[in-house]
Short mmCIF file of C-alpha atoms in Angstrom, two decimals:
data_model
loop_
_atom_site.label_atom_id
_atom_site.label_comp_id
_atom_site.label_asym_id
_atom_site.label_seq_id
_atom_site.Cartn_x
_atom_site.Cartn_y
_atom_site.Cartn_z
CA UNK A 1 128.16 -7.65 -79.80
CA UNK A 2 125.93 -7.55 -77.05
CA UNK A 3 124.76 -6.10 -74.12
CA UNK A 4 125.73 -1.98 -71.59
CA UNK A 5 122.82 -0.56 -71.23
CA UNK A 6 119.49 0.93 -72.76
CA UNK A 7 121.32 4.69 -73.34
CA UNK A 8 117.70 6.08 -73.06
CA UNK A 9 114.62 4.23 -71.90
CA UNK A 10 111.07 4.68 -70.26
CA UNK A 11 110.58 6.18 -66.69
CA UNK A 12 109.20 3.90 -64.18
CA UNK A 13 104.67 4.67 -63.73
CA UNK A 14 103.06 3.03 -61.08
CA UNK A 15 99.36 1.76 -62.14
CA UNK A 16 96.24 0.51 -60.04
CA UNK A 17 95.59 -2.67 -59.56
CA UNK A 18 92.33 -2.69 -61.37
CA UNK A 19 94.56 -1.46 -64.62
CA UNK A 20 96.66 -3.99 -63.80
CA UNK A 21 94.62 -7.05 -64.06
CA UNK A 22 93.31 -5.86 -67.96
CA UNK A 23 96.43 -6.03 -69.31
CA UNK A 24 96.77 -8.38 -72.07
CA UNK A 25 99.48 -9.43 -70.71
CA UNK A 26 99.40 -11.13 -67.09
CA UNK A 27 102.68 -11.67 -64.94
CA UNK A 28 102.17 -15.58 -64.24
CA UNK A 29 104.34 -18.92 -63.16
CA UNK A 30 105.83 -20.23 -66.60
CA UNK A 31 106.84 -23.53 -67.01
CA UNK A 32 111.09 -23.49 -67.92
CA UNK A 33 110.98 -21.08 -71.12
CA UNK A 34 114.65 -22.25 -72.11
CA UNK A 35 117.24 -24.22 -71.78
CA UNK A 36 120.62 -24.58 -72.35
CA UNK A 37 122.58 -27.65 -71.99
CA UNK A 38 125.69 -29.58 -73.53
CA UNK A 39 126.13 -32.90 -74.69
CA UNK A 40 129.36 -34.22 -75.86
CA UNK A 41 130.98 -31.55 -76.55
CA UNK A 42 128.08 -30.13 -78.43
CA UNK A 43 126.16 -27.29 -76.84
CA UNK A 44 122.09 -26.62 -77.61
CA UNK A 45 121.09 -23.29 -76.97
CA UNK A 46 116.34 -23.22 -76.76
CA UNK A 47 113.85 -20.53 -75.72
CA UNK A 48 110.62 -21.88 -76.11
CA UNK A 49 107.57 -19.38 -75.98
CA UNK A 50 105.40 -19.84 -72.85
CA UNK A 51 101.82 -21.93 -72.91
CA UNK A 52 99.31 -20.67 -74.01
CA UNK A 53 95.52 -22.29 -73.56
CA UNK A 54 94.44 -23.85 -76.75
CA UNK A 55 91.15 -22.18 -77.74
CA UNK A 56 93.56 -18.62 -77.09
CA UNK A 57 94.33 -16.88 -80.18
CA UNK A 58 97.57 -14.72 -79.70
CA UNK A 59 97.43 -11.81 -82.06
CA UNK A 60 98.99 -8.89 -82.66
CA UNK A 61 97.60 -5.71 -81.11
CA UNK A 62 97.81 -2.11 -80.38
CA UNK A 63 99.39 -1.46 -76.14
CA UNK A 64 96.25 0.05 -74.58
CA UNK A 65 98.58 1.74 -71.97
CA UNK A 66 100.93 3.80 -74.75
CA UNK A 67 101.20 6.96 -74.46
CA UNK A 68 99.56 7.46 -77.87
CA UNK A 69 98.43 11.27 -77.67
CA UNK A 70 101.67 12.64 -77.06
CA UNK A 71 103.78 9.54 -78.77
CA UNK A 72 106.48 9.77 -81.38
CA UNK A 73 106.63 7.78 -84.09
CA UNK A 74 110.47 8.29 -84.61
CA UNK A 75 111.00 7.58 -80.69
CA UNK A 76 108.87 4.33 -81.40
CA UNK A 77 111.42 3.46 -84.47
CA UNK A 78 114.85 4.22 -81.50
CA UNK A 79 113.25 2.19 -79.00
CA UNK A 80 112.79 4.86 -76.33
CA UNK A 81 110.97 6.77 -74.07
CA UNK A 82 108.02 8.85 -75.38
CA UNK A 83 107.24 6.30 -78.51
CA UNK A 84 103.80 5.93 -80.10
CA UNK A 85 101.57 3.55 -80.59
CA UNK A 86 102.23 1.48 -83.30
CA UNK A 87 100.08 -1.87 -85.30
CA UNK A 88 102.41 -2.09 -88.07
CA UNK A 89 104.91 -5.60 -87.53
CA UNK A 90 107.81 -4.65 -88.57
CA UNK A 91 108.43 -1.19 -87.03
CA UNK A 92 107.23 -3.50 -83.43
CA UNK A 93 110.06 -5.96 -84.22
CA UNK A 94 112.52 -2.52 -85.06
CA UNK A 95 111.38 -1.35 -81.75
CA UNK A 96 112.36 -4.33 -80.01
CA UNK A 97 115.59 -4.29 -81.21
CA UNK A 98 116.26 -0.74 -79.85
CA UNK A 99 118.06 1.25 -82.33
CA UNK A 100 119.46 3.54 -79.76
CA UNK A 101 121.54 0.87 -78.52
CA UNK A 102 123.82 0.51 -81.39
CA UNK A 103 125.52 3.66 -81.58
CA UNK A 104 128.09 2.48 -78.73
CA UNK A 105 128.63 -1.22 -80.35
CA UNK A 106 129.57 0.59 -84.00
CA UNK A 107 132.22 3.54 -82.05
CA UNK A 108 133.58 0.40 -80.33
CA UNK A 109 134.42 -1.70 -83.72
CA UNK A 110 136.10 2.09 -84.63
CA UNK A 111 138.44 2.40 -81.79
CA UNK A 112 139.49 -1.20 -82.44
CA UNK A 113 139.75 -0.42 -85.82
CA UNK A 114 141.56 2.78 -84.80
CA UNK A 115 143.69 0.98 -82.20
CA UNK A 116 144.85 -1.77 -84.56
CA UNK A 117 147.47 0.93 -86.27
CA UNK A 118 146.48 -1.20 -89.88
CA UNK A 119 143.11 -0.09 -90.84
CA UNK A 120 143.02 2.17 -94.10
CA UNK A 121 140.60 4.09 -95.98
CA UNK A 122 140.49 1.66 -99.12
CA UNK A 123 137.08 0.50 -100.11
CA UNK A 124 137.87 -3.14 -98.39
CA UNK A 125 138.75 -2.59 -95.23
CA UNK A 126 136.13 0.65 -95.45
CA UNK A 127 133.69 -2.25 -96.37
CA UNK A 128 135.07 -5.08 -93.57
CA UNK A 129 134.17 -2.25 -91.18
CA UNK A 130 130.53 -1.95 -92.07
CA UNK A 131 130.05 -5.20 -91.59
CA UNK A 132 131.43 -5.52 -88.33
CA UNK A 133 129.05 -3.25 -87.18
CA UNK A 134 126.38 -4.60 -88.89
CA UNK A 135 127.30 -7.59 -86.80
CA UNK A 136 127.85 -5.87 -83.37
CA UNK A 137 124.42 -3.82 -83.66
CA UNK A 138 121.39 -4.57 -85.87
CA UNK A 139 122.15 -8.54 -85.71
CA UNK A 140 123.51 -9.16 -82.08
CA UNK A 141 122.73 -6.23 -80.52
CA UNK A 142 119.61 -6.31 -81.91
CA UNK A 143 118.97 -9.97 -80.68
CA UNK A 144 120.69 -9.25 -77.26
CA UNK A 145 118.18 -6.41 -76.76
CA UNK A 146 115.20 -8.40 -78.31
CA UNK A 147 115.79 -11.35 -75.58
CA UNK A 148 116.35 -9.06 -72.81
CA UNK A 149 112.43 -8.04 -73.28
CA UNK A 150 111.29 -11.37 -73.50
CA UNK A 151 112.81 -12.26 -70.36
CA UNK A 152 111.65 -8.82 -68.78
CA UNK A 153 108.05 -9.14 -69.95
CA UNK A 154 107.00 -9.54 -66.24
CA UNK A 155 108.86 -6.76 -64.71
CA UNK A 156 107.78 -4.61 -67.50
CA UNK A 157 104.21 -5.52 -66.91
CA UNK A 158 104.72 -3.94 -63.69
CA UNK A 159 107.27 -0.76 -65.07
CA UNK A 160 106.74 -0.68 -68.84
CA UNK A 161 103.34 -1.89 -69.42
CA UNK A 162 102.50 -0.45 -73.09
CA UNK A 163 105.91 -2.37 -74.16
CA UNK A 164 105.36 -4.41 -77.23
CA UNK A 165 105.68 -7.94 -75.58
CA UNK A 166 103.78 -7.20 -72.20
CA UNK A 167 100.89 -5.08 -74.15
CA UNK A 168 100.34 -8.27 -76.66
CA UNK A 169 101.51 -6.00 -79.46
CA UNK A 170 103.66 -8.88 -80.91
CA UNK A 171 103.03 -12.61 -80.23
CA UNK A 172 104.86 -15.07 -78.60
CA UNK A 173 106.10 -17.23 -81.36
CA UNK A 174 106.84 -14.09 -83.58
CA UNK A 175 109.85 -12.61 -80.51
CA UNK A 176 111.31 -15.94 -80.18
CA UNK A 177 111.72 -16.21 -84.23
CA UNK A 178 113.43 -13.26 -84.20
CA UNK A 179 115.73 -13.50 -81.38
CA UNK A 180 116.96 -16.65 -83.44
CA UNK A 181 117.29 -14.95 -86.99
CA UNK A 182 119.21 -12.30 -85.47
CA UNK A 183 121.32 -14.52 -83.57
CA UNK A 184 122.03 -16.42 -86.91
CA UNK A 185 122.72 -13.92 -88.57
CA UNK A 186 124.91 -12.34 -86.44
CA UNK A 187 127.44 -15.57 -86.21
CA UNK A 188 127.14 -15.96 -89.83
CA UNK A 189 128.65 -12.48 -90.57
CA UNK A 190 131.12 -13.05 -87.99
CA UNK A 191 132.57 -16.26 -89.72
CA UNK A 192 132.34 -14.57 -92.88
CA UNK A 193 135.09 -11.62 -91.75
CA UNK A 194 136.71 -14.57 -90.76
CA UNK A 195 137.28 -15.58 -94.27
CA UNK A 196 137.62 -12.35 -95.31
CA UNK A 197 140.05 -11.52 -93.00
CA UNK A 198 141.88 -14.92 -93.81
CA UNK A 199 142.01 -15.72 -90.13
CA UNK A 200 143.47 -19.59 -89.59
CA UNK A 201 141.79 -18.99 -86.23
CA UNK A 202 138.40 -17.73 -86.14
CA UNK A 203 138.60 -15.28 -83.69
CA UNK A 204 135.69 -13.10 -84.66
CA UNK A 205 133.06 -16.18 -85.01
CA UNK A 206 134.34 -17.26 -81.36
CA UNK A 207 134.16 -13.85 -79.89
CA UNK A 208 130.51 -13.20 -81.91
CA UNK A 209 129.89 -16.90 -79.81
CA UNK A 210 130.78 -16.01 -76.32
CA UNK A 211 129.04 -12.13 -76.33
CA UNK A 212 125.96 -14.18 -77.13
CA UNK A 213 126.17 -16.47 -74.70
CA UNK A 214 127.37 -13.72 -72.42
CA UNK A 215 124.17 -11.78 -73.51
CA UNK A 216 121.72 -15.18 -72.51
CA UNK A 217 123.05 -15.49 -69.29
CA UNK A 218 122.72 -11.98 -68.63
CA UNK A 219 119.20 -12.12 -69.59
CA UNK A 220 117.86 -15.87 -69.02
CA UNK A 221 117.54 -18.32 -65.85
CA UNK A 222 119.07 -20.17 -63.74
CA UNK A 223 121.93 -17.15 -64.07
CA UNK A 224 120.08 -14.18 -65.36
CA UNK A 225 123.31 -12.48 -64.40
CA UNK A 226 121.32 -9.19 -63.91
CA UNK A 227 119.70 -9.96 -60.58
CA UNK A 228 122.83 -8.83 -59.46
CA UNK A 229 123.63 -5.22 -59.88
CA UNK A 230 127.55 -5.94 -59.64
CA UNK A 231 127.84 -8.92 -61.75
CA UNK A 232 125.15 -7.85 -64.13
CA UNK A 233 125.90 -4.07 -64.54
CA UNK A 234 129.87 -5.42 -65.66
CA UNK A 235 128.58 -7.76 -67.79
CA UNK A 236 126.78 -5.57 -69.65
CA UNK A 237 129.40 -2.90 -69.43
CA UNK A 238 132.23 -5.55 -71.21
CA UNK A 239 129.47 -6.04 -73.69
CA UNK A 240 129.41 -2.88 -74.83
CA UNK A 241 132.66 -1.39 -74.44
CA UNK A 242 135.52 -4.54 -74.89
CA UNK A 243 133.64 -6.89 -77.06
CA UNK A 244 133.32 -4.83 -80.34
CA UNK A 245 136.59 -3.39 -79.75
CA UNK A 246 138.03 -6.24 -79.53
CA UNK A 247 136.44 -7.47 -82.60
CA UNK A 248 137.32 -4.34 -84.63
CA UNK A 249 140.82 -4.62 -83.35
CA UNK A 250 141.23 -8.42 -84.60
CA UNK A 251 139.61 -7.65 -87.86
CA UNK A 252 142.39 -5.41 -88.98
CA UNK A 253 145.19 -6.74 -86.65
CA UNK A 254 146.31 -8.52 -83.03
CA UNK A 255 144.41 -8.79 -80.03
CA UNK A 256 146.99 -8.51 -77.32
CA UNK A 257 147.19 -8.97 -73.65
CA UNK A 258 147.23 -5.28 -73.01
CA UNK A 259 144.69 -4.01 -75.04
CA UNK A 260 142.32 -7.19 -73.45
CA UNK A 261 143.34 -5.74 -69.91
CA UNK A 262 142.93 -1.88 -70.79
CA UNK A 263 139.10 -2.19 -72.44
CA UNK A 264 138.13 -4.20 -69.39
CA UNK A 265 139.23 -1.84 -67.10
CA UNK A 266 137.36 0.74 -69.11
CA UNK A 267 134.29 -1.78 -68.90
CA UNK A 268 133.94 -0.64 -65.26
CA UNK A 269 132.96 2.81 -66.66
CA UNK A 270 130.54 0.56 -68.53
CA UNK A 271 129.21 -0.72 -65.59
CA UNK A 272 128.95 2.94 -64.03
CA UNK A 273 126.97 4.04 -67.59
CA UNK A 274 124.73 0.45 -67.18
CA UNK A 275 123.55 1.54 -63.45
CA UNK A 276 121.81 4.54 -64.43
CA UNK A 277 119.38 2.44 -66.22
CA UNK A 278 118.38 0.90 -63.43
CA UNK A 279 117.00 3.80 -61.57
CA UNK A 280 113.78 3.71 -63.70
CA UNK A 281 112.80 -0.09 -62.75
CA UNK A 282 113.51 0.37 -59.26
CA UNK A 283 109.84 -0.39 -58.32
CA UNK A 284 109.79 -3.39 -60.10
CA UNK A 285 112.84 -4.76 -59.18
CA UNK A 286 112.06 -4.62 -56.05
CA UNK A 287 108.92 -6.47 -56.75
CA UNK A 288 110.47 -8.93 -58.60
CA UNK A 289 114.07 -9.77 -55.67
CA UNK A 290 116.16 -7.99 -58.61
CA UNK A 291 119.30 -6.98 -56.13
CA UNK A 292 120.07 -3.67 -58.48
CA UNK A 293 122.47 -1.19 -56.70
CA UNK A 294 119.58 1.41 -56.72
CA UNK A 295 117.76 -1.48 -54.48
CA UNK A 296 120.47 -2.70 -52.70
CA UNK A 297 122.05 0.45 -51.24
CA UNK A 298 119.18 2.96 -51.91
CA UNK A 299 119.23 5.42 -54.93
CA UNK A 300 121.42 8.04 -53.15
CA UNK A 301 124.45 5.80 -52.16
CA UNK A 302 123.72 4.35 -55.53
CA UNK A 303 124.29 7.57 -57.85
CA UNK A 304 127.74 8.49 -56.03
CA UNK A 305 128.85 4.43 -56.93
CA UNK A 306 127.60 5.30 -60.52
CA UNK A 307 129.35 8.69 -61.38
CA UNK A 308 132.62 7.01 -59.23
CA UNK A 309 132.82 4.02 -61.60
CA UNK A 310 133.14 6.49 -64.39
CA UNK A 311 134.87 9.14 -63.38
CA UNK A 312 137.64 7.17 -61.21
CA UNK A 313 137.75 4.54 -64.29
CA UNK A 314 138.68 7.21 -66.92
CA UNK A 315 140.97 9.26 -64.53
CA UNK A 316 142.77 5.55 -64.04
CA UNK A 317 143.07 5.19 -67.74
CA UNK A 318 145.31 8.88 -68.10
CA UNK A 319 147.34 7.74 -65.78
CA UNK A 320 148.04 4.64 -67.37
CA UNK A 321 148.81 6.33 -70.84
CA UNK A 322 151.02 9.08 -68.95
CA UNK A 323 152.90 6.16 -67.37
CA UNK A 324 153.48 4.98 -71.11
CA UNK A 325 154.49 7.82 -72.05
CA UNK A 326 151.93 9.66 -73.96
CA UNK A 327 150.68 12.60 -72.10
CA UNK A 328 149.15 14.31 -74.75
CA UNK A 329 146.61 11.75 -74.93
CA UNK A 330 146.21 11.53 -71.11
CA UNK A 331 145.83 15.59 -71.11
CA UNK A 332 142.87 15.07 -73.73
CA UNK A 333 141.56 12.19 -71.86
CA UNK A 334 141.43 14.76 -68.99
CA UNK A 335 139.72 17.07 -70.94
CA UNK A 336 137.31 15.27 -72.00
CA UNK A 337 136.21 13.69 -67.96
CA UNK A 338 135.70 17.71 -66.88
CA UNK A 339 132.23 18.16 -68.75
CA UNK A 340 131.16 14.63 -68.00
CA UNK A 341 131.69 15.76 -64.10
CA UNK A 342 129.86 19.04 -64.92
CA UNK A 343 126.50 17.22 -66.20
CA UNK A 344 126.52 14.76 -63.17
CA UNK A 345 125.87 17.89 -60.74
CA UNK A 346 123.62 19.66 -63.28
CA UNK A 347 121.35 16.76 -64.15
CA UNK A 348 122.34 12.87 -62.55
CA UNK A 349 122.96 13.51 -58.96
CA UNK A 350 119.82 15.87 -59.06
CA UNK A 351 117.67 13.47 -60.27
CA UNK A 352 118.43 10.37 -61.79
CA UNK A 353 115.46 9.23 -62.72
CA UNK A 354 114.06 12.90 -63.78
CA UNK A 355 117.09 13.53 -65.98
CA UNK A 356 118.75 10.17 -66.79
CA UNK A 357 117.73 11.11 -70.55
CA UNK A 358 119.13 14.93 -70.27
CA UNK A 359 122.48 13.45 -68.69
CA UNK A 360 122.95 10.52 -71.07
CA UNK A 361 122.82 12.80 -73.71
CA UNK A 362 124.81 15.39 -72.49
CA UNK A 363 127.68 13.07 -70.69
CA UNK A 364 128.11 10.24 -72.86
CA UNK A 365 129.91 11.34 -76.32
CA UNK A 366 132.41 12.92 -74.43
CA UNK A 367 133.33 9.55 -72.60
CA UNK A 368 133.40 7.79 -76.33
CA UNK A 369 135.41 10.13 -77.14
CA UNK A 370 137.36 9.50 -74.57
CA UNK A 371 137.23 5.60 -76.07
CA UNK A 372 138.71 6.92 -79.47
CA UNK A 373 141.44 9.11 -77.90
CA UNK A 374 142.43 5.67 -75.78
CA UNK A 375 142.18 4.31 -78.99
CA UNK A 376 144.13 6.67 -81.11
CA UNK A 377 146.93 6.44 -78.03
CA UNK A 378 146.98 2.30 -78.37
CA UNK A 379 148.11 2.13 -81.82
CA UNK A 380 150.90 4.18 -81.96
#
C-alpha cells in the first residue's frame, strides 16, 4: 500500500544561483500535468508528462550535482542518502521506487497476518503472504514513491538537485510509464488474493484502490494533501501503518471495527515518524508555500510535536490492551517505547536534520515491534 514516510533520505544543500540555472532540469509553470475526474460512475485517473519544445530531445543522463566521489552504489539501489551516480535505466527506475520504503509496508501485512489468529505456516498461506507484500511494496509502494518524485521534481530542484527526475537522469515519458505499470500491477495482484482468498467481496482490490488514490492526492494537485503538515503527515502515516495491516488481516480473516479503530490510532505515531522527514526540505518548502510543521511552528516546537505523536500514541495503545485485559502485552509494549525515548535525546531532539538517519535507525524497529506485539495481543 502506499505512502509514511522516506525512513532515510537526502539532507537539504543550498546551491548558488549560477548552479542553479544549469541544471537540466528548470523549476517552471506547467500546464495541468493530471487529472482526475469521474463520469458516470466511472472514474479516469491521467498524469500526462509536461511540454517539452519540439526540436528538445529528452534523454537520459548522468545528475551533474551527485555526489559521485564519495557515492554508493548500494545506497543508489535503497533510494537514499549518499547514492552514486548512476547511467544504467533500470537501477534509475529501482531508485525511484525507494527500496527502503518497503520494509514497513511488508511488517504491516505480518501483524495483520499475525493479528488475524488464522494464518499458518503451510506453503499457501506462506505463499498468499508474499504476495501481499509484493503488492504493498515493490508494486504500490513502489508507484506511490515513484509519483511522489514526479510531483516533487521542483522542490527537489531546489533540495535534491542530483535526483534522477530533476537531474534529467530519466525522461519524462519513461516516470510516467512506470508509475502506471506499477499501479497496474499492484491492483492486479490485489484482485488476484481476492480469488485466492475466495472473497465474495473484494476487499483487498478495493482497499489496493483507495491507498492509491489516497497516495495521488497526497502527492498531486488541486489536493496534494502534503502542503499540509497535519493532513499530509496522517495520510501518509495510515498509509503505512493501517493499510497493509489491514490487508494482511483480511487476507487470512475479518477486518473488524476495532482493529480499523486501533491501527488508526497507531497511524498518529505514523504521522509523528512522517514529520521527521520533513526537516530536510525545510528550505524548499518554504520556497515552494509547503505549510510542513517544521515551517509552520519552527523546527524546535516541531521536534517536541514529532517525538509526542509517538511516544503519547504508543503509551495510549498499553493502556488500551491493559484495559482489555492483557498486561503482558502492554508491559512489553512499554518496554519497547523506553529505548525509542532514549534515541530521541541522544540523536532527534539534538539535531534532526544532523541525525534523522542515526535516529531512524536506531528508534524505529523497536516501534514495529511494538506493531507485532499489538499484533500478537489482537488475535488472541
Amino acid at each position: 500500500m502506499a505512502s509514511l514516510l522516506n525512513l532515510v533520505s537526502l539532507s537539504p544543500k543550498t546551491f548558488s544561483n549560477t548552479r542553479t540555472t544549469t541544471s537540466s532540469f528548470q523549476p517552471r509553470i506547467l500546464q495541468q500535468p493530471s487529472s482526475l475526474s469521474f463520469n458516470n460512475n466511472r472514474w479516469r485517473f491521467t498524469v500526462r508528462a509536461a511540454e517539452t519544445d519540439a526540436n528538445e530531445a529528452v534523454k537520459s543522463q548522468a545528475p551533474d550535482k551527485a555526489p559521485s566521489k564519495d557515492g554508493s552504489s548500494f545506497n543508489q539501489l535503497l533510494g537514499i542518502k549518499g547514492a552514486s551516480q548512476e547511467t544504467n535505466k533500470w537501477k534509475i527506475r529501482l531508485q525511484l521506487t525507494k527500496p527502503v520504503t518497503w520494509p514497513p509496508l511488508v511488517w504491516g501485512v505480518v501483524c495483520g497476518a499475525a493479528a488475524s489468529g488464522n494464518f499458518h505456516w503451510t506453503f499457501e498461506d506462506v505463499a498468499k503472504s508474499i504476495l501481499c507484500m509484493m503488492m504493498s511494496g515493490p508494486f504500490l509502494t513502489g508507484y506511490t514513491q515513484t509519483m511522489n518524485d514526479w510531483y516533487d521534481r521542483e522542490i527537489d530542484a531546489i533540495n535534491e538537485p542530483y535526483r534522477p527526475i530533476p537531474s534529467g537522469a530519466i525522461a519524462e515519458n519513461e516516470v510516467i510509464t512506470q508509475i502506471w505499470v506499477l499501479l497496474l500491477g499492484g491492483l492486479t495482484v490485489a484482485g488476484t488474493l481476492d480469488i485466492w482468498a475466495g472473497h465474495d467481496f473484494p476487499i483487498l482490490f478495493y482497499l489496493a484502490v483507495g491507498g492509491s488514490l489516497l497516495s495521488y492526492i497526497y502527492s498531486a494537485p488541486p489536493l496534494k494533501l502534503k502542503q499540509n503538515g497535519w493532513i499530509g503527515n496522517f495520510a501518509l502515516g495510515a498509509s503505512y501503518i493501517s493499510l497493509p495491516w489491514w490487508a494482511g488481516q483480511a487476507l487470512f480473516g475479518t477486518l473488524t471495527p476495532d482493529i480499523i479503530v486501533l491501527t488508526i490510532l497507531y497511524s498518529i505515531a505514523g504521522l509523528g515518524i512522517a514529520i521527521v522527514n520533513d526537516f530536510k526540505s525545510i528550505e524548499g518548502d518554504r520556497a515552494l508555500g509547503l505549510q510542513s510543521l517544521p515551517v509552520a511552528f519552527g523546527a524546535e516546537t516541531a521536534k517536541w510535536i514529532c517525538v509526542g505523536a509517538i511516544d503519547i500514541t504508543q503509551l495510549s495503545v498499553a493502556g488500551y490492551l491493559l484495559g482489555a485485559g492483557k498486561p503482558y502485552y502492554a508491559l512489553a509494549l512499554v518496554g519497547l517505547i523506553v529505548p525509542q525515548v532514549i534515541f530521541q535525546f541522544k540523536y532527534f531532539l539534538k539535531d534532526p536534520v544532523k541525525y534523522d538517519v542515526k535516529y531512524q535507525a536506531s528508534a524505529q524497529p523497536f516501534l514495529v515491534l511494538g506493531l507485532l506485539v499489538t499484533a500478537l495481543a489482537s488475535s488472541h
